[in-house]
JSON list of C-alpha atoms in Angstrom, two decimals:
[
{"chain": "A", "resi": 1, "resn": "MET", "atom": "CA", "xyz": [36.59, 3.53, -15.40]},
{"chain": "A", "resi": 2, "resn": "LEU", "atom": "CA", "xyz": [38.61, 0.67, -13.91]},
{"chain": "A", "resi": 3, "resn": "THR", "atom": "CA", "xyz": [36.10, -1.83, -15.25]},
{"chain": "A", "resi": 4, "resn": "ALA", "atom": "CA", "xyz": [36.34, -0.41, -18.77]},
{"chain": "A", "resi": 5, "resn": "VAL", "atom": "CA", "xyz": [40.15, -0.51, -18.72]},
{"chain": "A", "resi": 6, "resn": "ALA", "atom": "CA", "xyz": [40.11, -4.06, -17.34]},
{"chain": "A", "resi": 7, "resn": "ILE", "atom": "CA", "xyz": [37.68, -5.20, -20.04]},
{"chain": "A", "resi": 8, "resn": "VAL", "atom": "CA", "xyz": [39.90, -3.74, -22.76]},
{"chain": "A", "resi": 9, "resn": "ALA", "atom": "CA", "xyz": [43.08, -5.16, -21.19]},
{"chain": "A", "resi": 10, "resn": "THR", "atom": "CA", "xyz": [41.65, -8.65, -20.53]},
{"chain": "A", "resi": 11, "resn": "ASP", "atom": "CA", "xyz": [38.27, -9.99, -21.57]},
{"chain": "A", "resi": 12, "resn": "LEU", "atom": "CA", "xyz": [34.69, -9.11, -20.65]},
{"chain": "A", "resi": 13, "resn": "LEU", "atom": "CA", "xyz": [34.26, -11.56, -17.77]},
{"chain": "A", "resi": 14, "resn": "GLU", "atom": "CA", "xyz": [37.59, -10.81, -16.10]},
{"chain": "A", "resi": 15, "resn": "GLY", "atom": "CA", "xyz": [37.08, -7.06, -16.54]},
{"chain": "A", "resi": 16, "resn": "VAL", "atom": "CA", "xyz": [33.66, -7.14, -14.91]},
{"chain": "A", "resi": 17, "resn": "LEU", "atom": "CA", "xyz": [34.99, -9.27, -12.03]},
{"chain": "A", "resi": 18, "resn": "ILE", "atom": "CA", "xyz": [37.88, -6.86, -11.49]},
{"chain": "A", "resi": 19, "resn": "GLY", "atom": "CA", "xyz": [35.39, -3.97, -11.42]},
{"chain": "A", "resi": 20, "resn": "LEU", "atom": "CA", "xyz": [33.15, -5.76, -8.88]},
{"chain": "A", "resi": 21, "resn": "VAL", "atom": "CA", "xyz": [36.07, -6.56, -6.59]},
{"chain": "A", "resi": 22, "resn": "ALA", "atom": "CA", "xyz": [37.28, -2.96, -6.77]},
{"chain": "A", "resi": 23, "resn": "ALA", "atom": "CA", "xyz": [33.79, -1.68, -5.96]},
{"chain": "A", "resi": 24, "resn": "LEU", "atom": "CA", "xyz": [33.51, -4.00, -2.95]},
{"chain": "A", "resi": 25, "resn": "VAL", "atom": "CA", "xyz": [36.90, -2.91, -1.62]},
{"chain": "A", "resi": 26, "resn": "LYS", "atom": "CA", "xyz": [35.93, 0.75, -2.01]},
{"chain": "A", "resi": 27, "resn": "LEU", "atom": "CA", "xyz": [32.61, 0.17, -0.26]},
{"chain": "A", "resi": 28, "resn": "ALA", "atom": "CA", "xyz": [34.25, -1.68, 2.63]},
{"chain": "A", "resi": 29, "resn": "TRP", "atom": "CA", "xyz": [36.76, 1.15, 3.03]},
{"chain": "A", "resi": 30, "resn": "GLN", "atom": "CA", "xyz": [34.06, 3.84, 3.08]},
{"chain": "A", "resi": 31, "resn": "VAL", "atom": "CA", "xyz": [31.75, 2.00, 5.47]},
{"chain": "A", "resi": 32, "resn": "SER", "atom": "CA", "xyz": [34.46, 1.09, 7.96]},
{"chain": "A", "resi": 33, "resn": "ARG", "atom": "CA", "xyz": [36.01, 4.56, 8.41]},
{"chain": "A", "resi": 34, "resn": "LEU", "atom": "CA", "xyz": [35.16, 6.00, 11.82]},
{"chain": "A", "resi": 35, "resn": "ARG", "atom": "CA", "xyz": [36.18, 9.43, 13.08]},
{"chain": "A", "resi": 36, "resn": "VAL", "atom": "CA", "xyz": [35.81, 10.39, 16.75]},
{"chain": "A", "resi": 37, "resn": "GLU", "atom": "CA", "xyz": [35.71, 14.05, 17.85]},
{"chain": "A", "resi": 38, "resn": "VAL", "atom": "CA", "xyz": [35.89, 14.92, 21.55]},
{"chain": "A", "resi": 39, "resn": "ASP", "atom": "CA", "xyz": [34.95, 18.39, 22.84]},
{"chain": "A", "resi": 40, "resn": "ARG", "atom": "CA", "xyz": [35.40, 19.08, 26.54]},
{"chain": "A", "resi": 41, "resn": "THR", "atom": "CA", "xyz": [33.21, 21.82, 28.01]},
{"chain": "A", "resi": 42, "resn": "PRO", "atom": "CA", "xyz": [32.52, 22.96, 31.57]},
{"chain": "A", "resi": 43, "resn": "ALA", "atom": "CA", "xyz": [29.13, 21.21, 31.37]},
{"chain": "A", "resi": 44, "resn": "GLY", "atom": "CA", "xyz": [30.68, 17.87, 30.37]},
{"chain": "A", "resi": 45, "resn": "THR", "atom": "CA", "xyz": [32.16, 16.11, 27.37]},
{"chain": "A", "resi": 46, "resn": "LEU", "atom": "CA", "xyz": [30.60, 15.93, 23.92]},
{"chain": "A", "resi": 47, "resn": "VAL", "atom": "CA", "xyz": [31.70, 13.04, 21.69]},
{"chain": "A", "resi": 48, "resn": "ARG", "atom": "CA", "xyz": [30.71, 13.05, 18.01]},
{"chain": "A", "resi": 49, "resn": "LEU", "atom": "CA", "xyz": [31.09, 10.00, 15.78]},
{"chain": "A", "resi": 50, "resn": "HIS", "atom": "CA", "xyz": [31.35, 10.47, 12.01]},
{"chain": "A", "resi": 51, "resn": "GLY", "atom": "CA", "xyz": [31.44, 7.88, 9.25]},
{"chain": "A", "resi": 52, "resn": "GLY", "atom": "CA", "xyz": [30.60, 4.24, 9.64]},
{"chain": "A", "resi": 53, "resn": "ALA", "atom": "CA", "xyz": [30.61, 2.48, 12.99]},
{"chain": "A", "resi": 54, "resn": "THR", "atom": "CA", "xyz": [31.16, -1.18, 12.14]},
{"chain": "A", "resi": 55, "resn": "PHE", "atom": "CA", "xyz": [32.75, -4.09, 13.95]},
{"chain": "A", "resi": 56, "resn": "LEU", "atom": "CA", "xyz": [36.03, -3.11, 12.28]},
{"chain": "A", "resi": 57, "resn": "GLY", "atom": "CA", "xyz": [36.08, 0.16, 14.24]},
{"chain": "A", "resi": 58, "resn": "ILE", "atom": "CA", "xyz": [35.24, -1.32, 17.66]},
{"chain": "A", "resi": 59, "resn": "PRO", "atom": "CA", "xyz": [38.84, -1.09, 18.98]},
{"chain": "A", "resi": 60, "resn": "LYS", "atom": "CA", "xyz": [39.07, 2.58, 17.99]},
{"chain": "A", "resi": 61, "resn": "LEU", "atom": "CA", "xyz": [35.62, 3.30, 19.45]},
{"chain": "A", "resi": 62, "resn": "ARG", "atom": "CA", "xyz": [36.36, 1.57, 22.77]},
{"chain": "A", "resi": 63, "resn": "THR", "atom": "CA", "xyz": [39.75, 3.25, 23.09]},
{"chain": "A", "resi": 64, "resn": "ALA", "atom": "CA", "xyz": [38.20, 6.68, 22.53]},
{"chain": "A", "resi": 65, "resn": "LEU", "atom": "CA", "xyz": [35.33, 6.07, 24.95]},
{"chain": "A", "resi": 66, "resn": "ASP", "atom": "CA", "xyz": [37.55, 4.55, 27.65]},
{"chain": "A", "resi": 67, "resn": "ALA", "atom": "CA", "xyz": [39.90, 7.57, 27.45]},
{"chain": "A", "resi": 68, "resn": "LEU", "atom": "CA", "xyz": [37.15, 10.04, 28.34]},
{"chain": "A", "resi": 69, "resn": "PRO", "atom": "CA", "xyz": [37.52, 11.84, 31.65]},
{"chain": "A", "resi": 70, "resn": "PRO", "atom": "CA", "xyz": [35.11, 11.17, 34.52]},
{"chain": "A", "resi": 71, "resn": "GLY", "atom": "CA", "xyz": [31.91, 13.16, 34.45]},
{"chain": "A", "resi": 72, "resn": "ASP", "atom": "CA", "xyz": [28.93, 13.72, 32.23]},
{"chain": "A", "resi": 73, "resn": "VAL", "atom": "CA", "xyz": [29.21, 12.66, 28.59]},
{"chain": "A", "resi": 74, "resn": "ARG", "atom": "CA", "xyz": [26.91, 13.15, 25.62]},
{"chain": "A", "resi": 75, "resn": "LEU", "atom": "CA", "xyz": [27.56, 10.79, 22.71]},
{"chain": "A", "resi": 76, "resn": "ASP", "atom": "CA", "xyz": [26.27, 12.19, 19.41]},
{"chain": "A", "resi": 77, "resn": "LEU", "atom": "CA", "xyz": [25.73, 9.50, 16.76]},
{"chain": "A", "resi": 78, "resn": "SER", "atom": "CA", "xyz": [23.69, 11.70, 14.41]},
{"chain": "A", "resi": 79, "resn": "ALA", "atom": "CA", "xyz": [26.53, 12.02, 11.85]},
{"chain": "A", "resi": 80, "resn": "LEU", "atom": "CA", "xyz": [27.01, 8.27, 11.42]},
{"chain": "A", "resi": 81, "resn": "THR", "atom": "CA", "xyz": [26.34, 6.84, 7.99]},
{"chain": "A", "resi": 82, "resn": "HIS", "atom": "CA", "xyz": [26.15, 3.30, 9.37]},
{"chain": "A", "resi": 83, "resn": "LEU", "atom": "CA", "xyz": [25.84, 1.76, 12.82]},
{"chain": "A", "resi": 84, "resn": "ASP", "atom": "CA", "xyz": [26.01, -2.02, 12.97]},
{"chain": "A", "resi": 85, "resn": "ARG", "atom": "CA", "xyz": [24.72, -4.20, 15.79]},
{"chain": "A", "resi": 86, "resn": "THR", "atom": "CA", "xyz": [28.15, -4.80, 17.33]},
{"chain": "A", "resi": 87, "resn": "SER", "atom": "CA", "xyz": [28.98, -1.10, 17.52]},
{"chain": "A", "resi": 88, "resn": "ARG", "atom": "CA", "xyz": [25.54, -0.33, 18.89]},
{"chain": "A", "resi": 89, "resn": "GLY", "atom": "CA", "xyz": [26.05, -2.94, 21.60]},
{"chain": "A", "resi": 90, "resn": "ALA", "atom": "CA", "xyz": [29.43, -1.43, 22.48]},
{"chain": "A", "resi": 91, "resn": "VAL", "atom": "CA", "xyz": [27.87, 2.04, 22.78]},
{"chain": "A", "resi": 92, "resn": "GLU", "atom": "CA", "xyz": [24.99, 0.78, 24.92]},
{"chain": "A", "resi": 93, "resn": "GLU", "atom": "CA", "xyz": [27.34, -1.18, 27.18]},
{"chain": "A", "resi": 94, "resn": "TRP", "atom": "CA", "xyz": [29.62, 1.82, 27.60]},
{"chain": "A", "resi": 95, "resn": "ALA", "atom": "CA", "xyz": [26.66, 4.09, 28.47]},
{"chain": "A", "resi": 96, "resn": "ARG", "atom": "CA", "xyz": [25.35, 1.54, 30.98]},
{"chain": "A", "resi": 97, "resn": "GLN", "atom": "CA", "xyz": [28.74, 1.26, 32.69]},
{"chain": "A", "resi": 98, "resn": "ARG", "atom": "CA", "xyz": [29.12, 5.03, 32.76]},
{"chain": "A", "resi": 99, "resn": "ARG", "atom": "CA", "xyz": [25.71, 5.38, 34.45]},
{"chain": "A", "resi": 100, "resn": "GLU", "atom": "CA", "xyz": [26.64, 2.70, 37.00]},
{"chain": "A", "resi": 101, "resn": "GLU", "atom": "CA", "xyz": [29.66, 4.84, 37.89]},
{"chain": "A", "resi": 102, "resn": "GLY", "atom": "CA", "xyz": [27.26, 7.68, 38.71]},
{"chain": "A", "resi": 103, "resn": "ALA", "atom": "CA", "xyz": [27.85, 9.83, 35.64]},
{"chain": "A", "resi": 104, "resn": "ASN", "atom": "CA", "xyz": [25.24, 11.05, 33.20]},
{"chain": "A", "resi": 105, "resn": "ALA", "atom": "CA", "xyz": [25.77, 9.36, 29.83]},
{"chain": "A", "resi": 106, "resn": "SER", "atom": "CA", "xyz": [23.35, 10.28, 27.07]},
{"chain": "A", "resi": 107, "resn": "VAL", "atom": "CA", "xyz": [23.32, 8.94, 23.53]},
{"chain": "A", "resi": 108, "resn": "ASP", "atom": "CA", "xyz": [21.87, 10.88, 20.59]},
{"chain": "A", "resi": 109, "resn": "PRO", "atom": "CA", "xyz": [21.04, 8.08, 18.13]},
{"chain": "A", "resi": 110, "resn": "PRO", "atom": "CA", "xyz": [21.56, 8.25, 14.38]},
{"chain": "A", "resi": 111, "resn": "PRO", "atom": "CA", "xyz": [18.59, 9.34, 12.26]},
{"chain": "A", "resi": 112, "resn": "GLY", "atom": "CA", "xyz": [15.93, 6.65, 12.08]},
{"chain": "A", "resi": 113, "resn": "ALA", "atom": "CA", "xyz": [17.19, 4.71, 15.11]},
{"chain": "A", "resi": 114, "resn": "ALA", "atom": "CA", "xyz": [15.56, 6.74, 17.90]},
{"chain": "A", "resi": 115, "resn": "GLU", "atom": "CA", "xyz": [12.83, 4.17, 18.49]},
{"chain": "A", "resi": 116, "resn": "SER", "atom": "CA", "xyz": [15.24, 1.26, 18.89]},
{"chain": "A", "resi": 117, "resn": "PHE", "atom": "CA", "xyz": [17.51, 3.22, 21.25]},
{"chain": "A", "resi": 118, "resn": "ALA", "atom": "CA", "xyz": [14.50, 4.31, 23.30]},
{"chain": "A", "resi": 119, "resn": "ASP", "atom": "CA", "xyz": [13.83, 0.66, 24.22]},
{"chain": "A", "resi": 120, "resn": "THR", "atom": "CA", "xyz": [17.22, 0.33, 25.92]},
{"chain": "A", "resi": 121, "resn": "GLY", "atom": "CA", "xyz": [17.17, 3.59, 27.85]},
{"chain": "A", "resi": 122, "resn": "ALA", "atom": "CA", "xyz": [20.30, 4.78, 26.07]},
{"chain": "A", "resi": 123, "resn": "ARG", "atom": "CA", "xyz": [18.78, 8.09, 25.03]}
]
């Protein structure tokens, strides 16, 4: 719709470029949105990540993970639409540190990534 209006208001080339820029901005917004849900239970803490875990969301992810109480934690990544290498590294590092502190930290990887997480012992 925006592209059609831009083409009518300007010319074909400028309208298409405006449409492409708008599409890229929308895509970046959708991919970079990360939502963190924390459920505390007697058995431990369950953390669910929703949306896209990209390098843009690393501060939010680290803040949420660092704020978790001591004890066992299960990190559920199954609802992620995207997990980039930087975010994956942050999750693996957090789980490793948590295990070094003596807590049980398990990571449920996103669909299709179970094999790559199995190599690191994060699952």
